[in-house]
PDB file of C-alpha atoms and ligand atoms in Angstrom:
ATOM      1  CA  MET P   1       9.547 -20.361 -12.936  1.00  0.00           C
ATOM      2  CA  ILE P   2       6.329 -18.371 -13.077  1.00  0.00           C
ATOM      3  CA  ILE P   3       6.623 -17.277  -9.463  1.00  0.00           C
ATOM      4  CA  LYS P   4      10.134 -15.929  -9.977  1.00  0.00           C
ATOM      5  CA  ASP P   5       8.984 -14.056 -13.083  1.00  0.00           C
ATOM      6  CA  ASN P   6       6.022 -12.615 -11.206  1.00  0.00           C
ATOM      7  CA  LEU P   7       8.292 -11.475  -8.387  1.00  0.00           C
ATOM      8  CA  ASP P   8      10.591  -9.771 -10.886  1.00  0.00           C
ATOM      9  CA  LYS P   9       7.657  -8.023 -12.526  1.00  0.00           C
ATOM     10  CA  ILE P  10       6.252  -6.799  -9.228  1.00  0.00           C
ATOM     11  CA  LYS P  11       9.647  -5.559  -8.072  1.00  0.00           C
ATOM     12  CA  ASN P  12      10.020  -3.616 -11.324  1.00  0.00           C
ATOM     13  CA  LYS P  13       6.599  -2.094 -10.891  1.00  0.00           C
ATOM     14  CA  ILE P  14       7.400  -1.145  -7.300  1.00  0.00           C
ATOM     15  CA  ALA P  15      10.657   0.492  -8.420  1.00  0.00           C
ATOM     16  CA  ASN P  16       8.987   2.407 -11.252  1.00  0.00           C
ATOM     17  CA  CYS P  17       6.177   3.560  -9.041  1.00  0.00           C
ATOM     18  CA  ALA P  18       8.573   4.615  -6.281  1.00  0.00           C
ATOM     19  CA  GLU P  19      10.471   6.714  -8.795  1.00  0.00           C
ATOM     20  CA  LYS P  20       7.244   8.315  -9.982  1.00  0.00           C
ATOM     21  CA  ALA P  21       6.428   9.152  -6.359  1.00  0.00           C
ATOM     22  CA  GLY P  22       9.906  10.617  -5.810  1.00  0.00           C
ATOM     23  CA  ARG P  23      10.760   7.813  -3.414  1.00  0.00           C
ATOM     24  CA  LYS P  24      13.435   5.138  -3.190  1.00  0.00           C
ATOM     25  CA  ALA P  25      12.469   1.569  -4.096  1.00  0.00           C
ATOM     26  CA  ASP P  26      14.215   0.196  -1.015  1.00  0.00           C
ATOM     27  CA  GLU P  27      11.818   2.149   1.216  1.00  0.00           C
ATOM     28  CA  ILE P  28       9.132  -0.304   0.156  1.00  0.00           C
ATOM     29  CA  GLN P  29       9.121  -3.815   1.514  1.00  0.00           C
ATOM     30  CA  LEU P  30       7.475  -6.550  -0.510  1.00  0.00           C
ATOM     31  CA  ILE P  31       5.495  -8.994   1.603  1.00  0.00           C
ATOM     32  CA  ALA P  32       4.638 -12.087  -0.431  1.00  0.00           C
ATOM     33  CA  VAL P  33       1.201 -13.167   0.775  1.00  0.00           C
ATOM     34  CA  SER P  34       1.304 -16.958   0.629  1.00  0.00           C
ATOM     35  CA  LYS P  35      -1.992 -17.843   2.341  1.00  0.00           C
ATOM     36  CA  LEU P  36      -3.616 -20.928   0.811  1.00  0.00           C
ATOM     37  CA  HIS P  37      -0.504 -21.575  -1.285  1.00  0.00           C
ATOM     38  CA  SER P  38       1.705 -24.613  -0.846  1.00  0.00           C
ATOM     39  CA  SER P  39       5.127 -24.867   0.741  1.00  0.00           C
ATOM     40  CA  GLU P  40       6.433 -25.720  -2.749  1.00  0.00           C
ATOM     41  CA  SER P  41       5.217 -22.386  -4.092  1.00  0.00           C
ATOM     42  CA  ILE P  42       6.708 -20.581  -1.121  1.00  0.00           C
ATOM     43  CA  MET P  43      10.029 -22.331  -1.703  1.00  0.00           C
ATOM     44  CA  GLU P  44       9.974 -21.209  -5.321  1.00  0.00           C
ATOM     45  CA  ALA P  45       9.716 -17.607  -4.139  1.00  0.00           C
ATOM     46  CA  TYR P  46      12.349 -18.307  -1.481  1.00  0.00           C
ATOM     47  CA  GLU P  47      14.789 -19.641  -4.076  1.00  0.00           C
ATOM     48  CA  ALA P  48      14.217 -16.400  -5.991  1.00  0.00           C
ATOM     49  CA  GLY P  49      15.397 -14.491  -2.911  1.00  0.00           C
ATOM     50  CA  GLN P  50      12.096 -13.631  -1.216  1.00  0.00           C
ATOM     51  CA  ARG P  51      12.301 -13.828   2.595  1.00  0.00           C
ATOM     52  CA  ILE P  52       9.213 -11.976   3.851  1.00  0.00           C
ATOM     53  CA  PHE P  53       5.911 -13.854   3.661  1.00  0.00           C
ATOM     54  CA  GLY P  54       2.426 -12.978   4.882  1.00  0.00           C
ATOM     55  CA  GLU P  55      -0.233 -15.364   6.194  1.00  0.00           C
ATOM     56  CA  ASN P  56      -3.708 -14.580   7.502  1.00  0.00           C
ATOM     57  CA  ARG P  57      -4.500 -17.703   9.530  1.00  0.00           C
ATOM     58  CA  ILE P  58      -2.399 -18.531  12.523  1.00  0.00           C
ATOM     59  CA  GLN P  59      -2.810 -22.294  12.174  1.00  0.00           C
ATOM     60  CA  GLU P  60      -1.554 -22.263   8.605  1.00  0.00           C
ATOM     61  CA  LEU P  61       1.253 -19.883   9.547  1.00  0.00           C
ATOM     62  CA  GLY P  62       2.292 -22.200  12.389  1.00  0.00           C
ATOM     63  CA  LYS P  63       2.465 -25.228  10.091  1.00  0.00           C
ATOM     64  CA  LYS P  64       4.538 -23.436   7.477  1.00  0.00           C
ATOM     65  CA  PHE P  65       6.766 -21.920  10.174  1.00  0.00           C
ATOM     66  CA  LYS P  66       7.638 -25.433  11.332  1.00  0.00           C
ATOM     67  CA  VAL P  67       8.655 -26.875   7.981  1.00  0.00           C
ATOM     68  CA  LEU P  68      10.074 -23.926   6.030  1.00  0.00           C
ATOM     69  CA  PRO P  69      13.511 -22.263   6.417  1.00  0.00           C
ATOM     70  CA  ASP P  70      14.323 -20.410   9.639  1.00  0.00           C
ATOM     71  CA  ASP P  71      15.359 -17.205   7.939  1.00  0.00           C
ATOM     72  CA  ILE P  72      11.862 -16.556   6.609  1.00  0.00           C
ATOM     73  CA  LYS P  73      10.261 -13.534   8.261  1.00  0.00           C
ATOM     74  CA  TRP P  74       6.606 -14.439   8.763  1.00  0.00           C
ATOM     75  CA  ASN P  75       4.100 -11.604   8.875  1.00  0.00           C
ATOM     76  CA  MET P  76       0.701 -12.253  10.455  1.00  0.00           C
ATOM     77  CA  ILE P  77      -1.683 -10.120   8.385  1.00  0.00           C
ATOM     78  CA  GLY P  78      -5.066 -11.610   9.323  1.00  0.00           C
ATOM     79  CA  HIS P  79      -7.406 -11.070  12.242  1.00  0.00           C
ATOM     80  CA  LEU P  80      -5.971 -12.484  15.444  1.00  0.00           C
ATOM     81  CA  GLN P  81      -8.056 -14.006  18.236  1.00  0.00           C
ATOM     82  CA  SER P  82      -6.622 -13.573  21.689  1.00  0.00           C
ATOM     83  CA  ASN P  83      -6.358 -17.322  22.306  1.00  0.00           C
ATOM     84  CA  LYS P  84      -3.972 -17.483  19.327  1.00  0.00           C
ATOM     85  CA  ALA P  85      -1.666 -14.748  20.591  1.00  0.00           C
ATOM     86  CA  SER P  86       0.930 -17.178  21.928  1.00  0.00           C
ATOM     87  CA  LYS P  87       1.430 -18.905  18.591  1.00  0.00           C
ATOM     88  CA  ALA P  88       1.405 -15.575  16.749  1.00  0.00           C
ATOM     89  CA  VAL P  89       4.190 -14.259  18.974  1.00  0.00           C
ATOM     90  CA  LYS P  90       6.160 -17.474  18.566  1.00  0.00           C
ATOM     91  CA  CYS P  91       6.024 -17.430  14.766  1.00  0.00           C
ATOM     92  CA  SER P  92       5.685 -13.808  13.635  1.00  0.00           C
ATOM     93  CA  SER P  93       8.339 -11.276  12.931  1.00  0.00           C
ATOM     94  CA  LEU P  94       5.561  -8.696  12.590  1.00  0.00           C
ATOM     95  CA  ILE P  95       1.848  -8.753  13.464  1.00  0.00           C
ATOM     96  CA  HIS P  96      -0.127  -6.355  11.209  1.00  0.00           C
ATOM     97  CA  SER P  97      -3.566  -6.829  12.678  1.00  0.00           C
ATOM     98  CA  VAL P  98      -3.685  -5.515  16.240  1.00  0.00           C
ATOM     99  CA  ASP P  99      -7.161  -4.103  16.781  1.00  0.00           C
ATOM    100  CA  SER P 100      -7.985  -4.173  20.502  1.00  0.00           C
ATOM    101  CA  GLU P 101      -6.465  -3.559  23.892  1.00  0.00           C
ATOM    102  CA  LYS P 102      -7.222  -7.158  24.769  1.00  0.00           C
ATOM    103  CA  ILE P 103      -5.090  -8.570  21.965  1.00  0.00           C
ATOM    104  CA  LEU P 104      -2.382  -5.981  22.624  1.00  0.00           C
ATOM    105  CA  ARG P 105      -2.197  -7.119  26.243  1.00  0.00           C
ATOM    106  CA  LYS P 106      -2.136 -10.795  25.266  1.00  0.00           C
ATOM    107  CA  ILE P 107       0.651 -10.208  22.779  1.00  0.00           C
ATOM    108  CA  ASN P 108       2.624  -8.290  25.375  1.00  0.00           C
ATOM    109  CA  ASN P 109       2.208 -11.047  28.006  1.00  0.00           C
ATOM    110  CA  ASN P 110       3.245 -13.758  25.596  1.00  0.00           C
ATOM    111  CA  ALA P 111       6.194 -11.751  24.315  1.00  0.00           C
ATOM    112  CA  PHE P 112       7.306 -11.176  27.920  1.00  0.00           C
ATOM    113  CA  LYS P 113       7.158 -14.943  28.598  1.00  0.00           C
ATOM    114  CA  LYS P 114       9.257 -15.614  25.515  1.00  0.00           C
ATOM    115  CA  GLY P 115      11.750 -12.848  26.275  1.00  0.00           C
ATOM    116  CA  LYS P 116      10.845 -11.161  23.000  1.00  0.00           C
ATOM    117  CA  THR P 117       9.845  -7.691  21.903  1.00  0.00           C
ATOM    118  CA  GLN P 118       7.001  -8.145  19.432  1.00  0.00           C
ATOM    119  CA  ARG P 119       6.822  -5.727  16.502  1.00  0.00           C
ATOM    120  CA  ILE P 120       3.237  -4.790  15.703  1.00  0.00           C
ATOM    121  CA  LEU P 121       1.074  -2.569  13.532  1.00  0.00           C
ATOM    122  CA  LEU P 122      -2.395  -1.279  14.371  1.00  0.00           C
ATOM    123  CA  GLU P 123      -5.024  -2.208  11.790  1.00  0.00           C
ATOM    124  CA  LEU P 124      -7.406   0.599  10.873  1.00  0.00           C
ATOM    125  CA  ASN P 125     -10.722   0.333   9.094  1.00  0.00           C
ATOM    126  CA  ILE P 126     -10.656   3.675   7.279  1.00  0.00           C
ATOM    127  CA  SER P 127     -13.418   2.892   4.795  1.00  0.00           C
ATOM    128  CA  GLY P 128     -15.806   1.984   7.612  1.00  0.00           C
ATOM    129  CA  GLU P 129     -16.954  -1.184   5.844  1.00  0.00           C
ATOM    130  CA  GLU P 130     -18.712  -3.473   8.295  1.00  0.00           C
ATOM    131  CA  SER P 131     -17.163  -6.543   6.722  1.00  0.00           C
ATOM    132  CA  LYS P 132     -13.667  -5.424   7.634  1.00  0.00           C
ATOM    133  CA  TYR P 133     -11.717  -5.737  10.844  1.00  0.00           C
ATOM    134  CA  GLY P 134      -9.833  -2.772  12.197  1.00  0.00           C
ATOM    135  CA  ILE P 135     -10.319   0.260  14.384  1.00  0.00           C
ATOM    136  CA  SER P 136     -11.140   3.945  13.958  1.00  0.00           C
ATOM    137  CA  GLU P 137      -8.626   6.773  14.191  1.00  0.00           C
ATOM    138  CA  ASN P 138      -9.749   7.581  17.732  1.00  0.00           C
ATOM    139  CA  GLU P 139      -9.332   3.998  18.854  1.00  0.00           C
ATOM    140  CA  ALA P 140      -5.921   3.931  17.185  1.00  0.00           C
ATOM    141  CA  LEU P 141      -4.841   6.986  19.183  1.00  0.00           C
ATOM    142  CA  LEU P 142      -5.880   5.237  22.405  1.00  0.00           C
ATOM    143  CA  LEU P 143      -4.149   1.973  21.480  1.00  0.00           C
ATOM    144  CA  ALA P 144      -0.990   3.749  20.360  1.00  0.00           C
ATOM    145  CA  GLU P 145      -0.776   5.429  23.737  1.00  0.00           C
ATOM    146  CA  LYS P 146      -1.455   2.123  25.504  1.00  0.00           C
ATOM    147  CA  SER P 147       1.205   0.368  23.512  1.00  0.00           C
ATOM    148  CA  THR P 148       3.873   2.705  24.876  1.00  0.00           C
ATOM    149  CA  GLU P 149       3.084   1.294  28.340  1.00  0.00           C
ATOM    150  CA  PHE P 150       3.646  -2.302  27.249  1.00  0.00           C
ATOM    151  CA  LYS P 151       7.326  -3.123  27.569  1.00  0.00           C
ATOM    152  CA  ASN P 152       7.353  -6.104  25.203  1.00  0.00           C
ATOM    153  CA  ILE P 153       5.486  -4.359  22.388  1.00  0.00           C
ATOM    154  CA  ASN P 154       7.148  -2.324  19.694  1.00  0.00           C
ATOM    155  CA  LEU P 155       4.549  -0.382  17.710  1.00  0.00           C
ATOM    156  CA  ILE P 156       6.189   0.422  14.380  1.00  0.00           C
ATOM    157  CA  GLY P 157       3.272   1.545  12.204  1.00  0.00           C
ATOM    158  CA  LEU P 158      -0.251   1.180  10.844  1.00  0.00           C
ATOM    159  CA  MET P 159      -2.054  -1.107   8.411  1.00  0.00           C
ATOM    160  CA  THR P 160      -5.202  -0.764   6.335  1.00  0.00           C
ATOM    161  CA  MET P 161      -7.055  -2.162   3.338  1.00  0.00           C
ATOM    162  CA  ALA P 162      -8.959  -0.245   0.676  1.00  0.00           C
ATOM    163  CA  PRO P 163     -12.450  -1.552  -0.109  1.00  0.00           C
ATOM    164  CA  PHE P 164     -12.532  -4.445  -2.546  1.00  0.00           C
ATOM    165  CA  GLY P 165     -12.753  -3.132  -6.097  1.00  0.00           C
ATOM    166  CA  ALA P 166     -12.333   0.528  -5.080  1.00  0.00           C
ATOM    167  CA  GLU P 167     -11.401   2.986  -7.824  1.00  0.00           C
ATOM    168  CA  GLU P 168      -7.892   4.367  -7.704  1.00  0.00           C
ATOM    169  CA  LYS P 169      -9.031   7.763  -6.470  1.00  0.00           C
ATOM    170  CA  LYS P 170     -10.973   6.226  -3.593  1.00  0.00           C
ATOM    171  CA  ALA P 171      -8.099   3.892  -2.698  1.00  0.00           C
ATOM    172  CA  ARG P 172      -5.666   6.797  -2.641  1.00  0.00           C
ATOM    173  CA  GLU P 173      -7.967   8.754  -0.320  1.00  0.00           C
ATOM    174  CA  ILE P 174      -8.020   5.837   2.098  1.00  0.00           C
ATOM    175  CA  PHE P 175      -4.246   5.423   1.996  1.00  0.00           C
ATOM    176  CA  ALA P 176      -3.705   9.164   2.445  1.00  0.00           C
ATOM    177  CA  THR P 177      -5.968   9.054   5.486  1.00  0.00           C
ATOM    178  CA  LEU P 178      -3.849   6.308   7.046  1.00  0.00           C
ATOM    179  CA  ARG P 179      -0.798   8.500   6.543  1.00  0.00           C
ATOM    180  CA  SER P 180      -2.516  11.403   8.258  1.00  0.00           C
ATOM    181  CA  VAL P 181      -3.408   9.180  11.224  1.00  0.00           C
ATOM    182  CA  GLN P 182       0.262   8.199  11.377  1.00  0.00           C
ATOM    183  CA  ASN P 183       1.230  11.898  11.521  1.00  0.00           C
ATOM    184  CA  ASN P 184      -1.328  12.588  14.232  1.00  0.00           C
ATOM    185  CA  ILE P 185      -0.100   9.725  16.406  1.00  0.00           C
ATOM    186  CA  GLU P 186       3.552  10.667  15.932  1.00  0.00           C
ATOM    187  CA  GLU P 187       2.908  14.288  16.894  1.00  0.00           C
ATOM    188  CA  LYS P 188       0.584  13.596  19.770  1.00  0.00           C
ATOM    189  CA  PHE P 189       2.774  11.031  21.526  1.00  0.00           C
ATOM    190  CA  GLN P 190       6.180  12.090  20.212  1.00  0.00           C
ATOM    191  CA  ILE P 191       6.890   8.609  18.901  1.00  0.00           C
ATOM    192  CA  LYS P 192       8.049   7.315  15.540  1.00  0.00           C
ATOM    193  CA  ILE P 193       5.798   4.805  13.789  1.00  0.00           C
ATOM    194  CA  PRO P 194       7.390   4.826  10.326  1.00  0.00           C
ATOM    195  CA  GLU P 195       5.702   1.835   8.697  1.00  0.00           C
ATOM    196  CA  LEU P 196       2.537   2.002   6.594  1.00  0.00           C
ATOM    197  CA  SER P 197       1.334  -1.447   5.505  1.00  0.00           C
ATOM    198  CA  MET P 198      -1.012  -0.706   2.615  1.00  0.00           C
ATOM    199  CA  GLY P 199      -1.493  -1.932  -0.926  1.00  0.00           C
ATOM    200  CA  MET P 200      -2.340  -5.358  -2.362  1.00  0.00           C
ATOM    201  CA  SER P 201      -2.164  -6.844  -5.879  1.00  0.00           C
ATOM    202  CA  SER P 202      -4.846  -4.540  -7.237  1.00  0.00           C
ATOM    203  CA  ASP P 203      -3.888  -1.259  -5.569  1.00  0.00           C
ATOM    204  CA  PHE P 204      -0.241  -1.320  -4.477  1.00  0.00           C
ATOM    205  CA  GLU P 205       0.741   1.421  -6.900  1.00  0.00           C
ATOM    206  CA  ALA P 206      -1.861   3.788  -5.439  1.00  0.00           C
ATOM    207  CA  ALA P 207      -0.549   2.872  -1.992  1.00  0.00           C
ATOM    208  CA  ILE P 208       3.058   3.589  -2.937  1.00  0.00           C
ATOM    209  CA  MET P 209       2.022   6.996  -4.278  1.00  0.00           C
ATOM    210  CA  GLU P 210       0.562   7.695  -0.822  1.00  0.00           C
ATOM    211  CA  GLY P 211       3.602   6.587   1.164  1.00  0.00           C
ATOM    212  CA  SER P 212       3.228   2.834   1.672  1.00  0.00           C
ATOM    213  CA  THR P 213       6.341   1.177   3.136  1.00  0.00           C
ATOM    214  CA  MET P 214       4.980  -2.390   3.026  1.00  0.00           C
ATOM    215  CA  VAL P 215       2.930  -3.814   0.195  1.00  0.00           C
ATOM    216  CA  ARG P 216       1.160  -7.134   0.810  1.00  0.00           C
ATOM    217  CA  ILE P 217       0.932  -8.956  -2.496  1.00  0.00           C
ATOM    218  CA  GLY P 218      -0.499 -12.418  -3.025  1.00  0.00           C
ATOM    219  CA  THR P 219      -2.340 -13.055  -6.282  1.00  0.00           C
ATOM    220  CA  ALA P 220       0.087 -11.165  -8.514  1.00  0.00           C
ATOM    221  CA  ILE P 221       2.902 -13.429  -7.265  1.00  0.00           C
ATOM    222  CA  PHE P 222       1.306 -16.814  -6.613  1.00  0.00           C
ATOM    223  CA  GLY P 223      -1.824 -16.707  -8.798  1.00  0.00           C
ATOM    224  CA  ASN P 224      -5.391 -17.277  -7.678  1.00  0.00           C
ATOM    225  CA  ARG P 225      -6.117 -18.877  -4.326  1.00  0.00           C
ATOM    226  CA  ASN P 226      -8.154 -22.020  -4.026  1.00  0.00           C
ATOM    227  CA  TYR P 227     -10.856 -21.464  -1.384  1.00  0.00           C
ATOM    228  CA  ASP P 228     -12.363 -24.815  -0.542  1.00  0.00           C
TER     229      ASP P 228
HETATM  230  C1  PLP T   1      -4.917 -11.885   1.095  1.00  0.00           C
HETATM  231  C2  PLP T   1      -4.437 -10.595   1.623  1.00  0.00           C
HETATM  232  C3  PLP T   1      -3.587  -9.777   0.857  1.00  0.00           C
HETATM  233  C4  PLP T   1      -3.139 -10.102  -0.549  1.00  0.00           C
HETATM  234  O1  PLP T   1      -4.161  -9.914  -1.462  1.00  0.00           O
HETATM  235  P1  PLP T   1      -3.930 -10.065  -3.053  1.00  0.00           P
HETATM  236  O2  PLP T   1      -5.077  -9.340  -3.643  1.00  0.00           O
HETATM  237  O3  PLP T   1      -3.935 -11.516  -3.341  1.00  0.00           O
HETATM  238  O4  PLP T   1      -2.624  -9.423  -3.366  1.00  0.00           O
HETATM  239  C5  PLP T   1      -3.149  -8.601   1.439  1.00  0.00           C
HETATM  240  N1  PLP T   1      -3.515  -8.238   2.694  1.00  0.00           N
HETATM  241  C6  PLP T   1      -4.332  -8.997   3.445  1.00  0.00           C
HETATM  242  C7  PLP T   1      -4.688  -8.537   4.808  1.00  0.00           C
HETATM  243  C8  PLP T   1      -4.815 -10.189   2.939  1.00  0.00           C
HETATM  244  O5  PLP T   1      -5.633 -10.937   3.696  1.00  0.00           O
END
């Protein structure tokens, strides 16, 4: 029952960190990132009560969606190509990685066809690393405004990643910047986008200190991933 133990440990850490930040633990959703892990591992987490899982490849998400329980809330956290929008809308409770008007439009069209309102986040690249997907603050302002025109889109927040191996101070700066972009968008367009998806195994505590409402944690729950 290693996965159950890991989940318990992470939940404790989230609760402790929330308290330290003067926040409530239930303001922070734990997304168990199950990419490259088996359905058996996912079921172990499921049996321990976990219902929200994150995947970064739409094909893998689609396969798991088919065979795993219906009450799992799948979160698409990886880059999404526009020709995969239909499947993403079919399978995802939340798409974290919207980064262009093109994909926004595709998601809206597919959601309309399915009679669904698709919850989304905009992915920002705050650190400016070339290796990362995501948009700038200015682009996010434009897309946030656009998204209010799309009837089958529900923009509920923003997502980002700190650079790999960043020191805590640097990570916190990045997360604080995402929160300031959130404030700017909310004030400018008089909308509420309450969710901040930030924090992974190595930096979720820094993210919680800066207001994260969704932490995306893989390795600390499921162990190392096998890339081959
Ligand atoms: C893989 C992944 C995670 C989880 O990373 P860990 O370091 O394993 O916790 C979080 N967010 C995104 C976007 C990912 O691709």
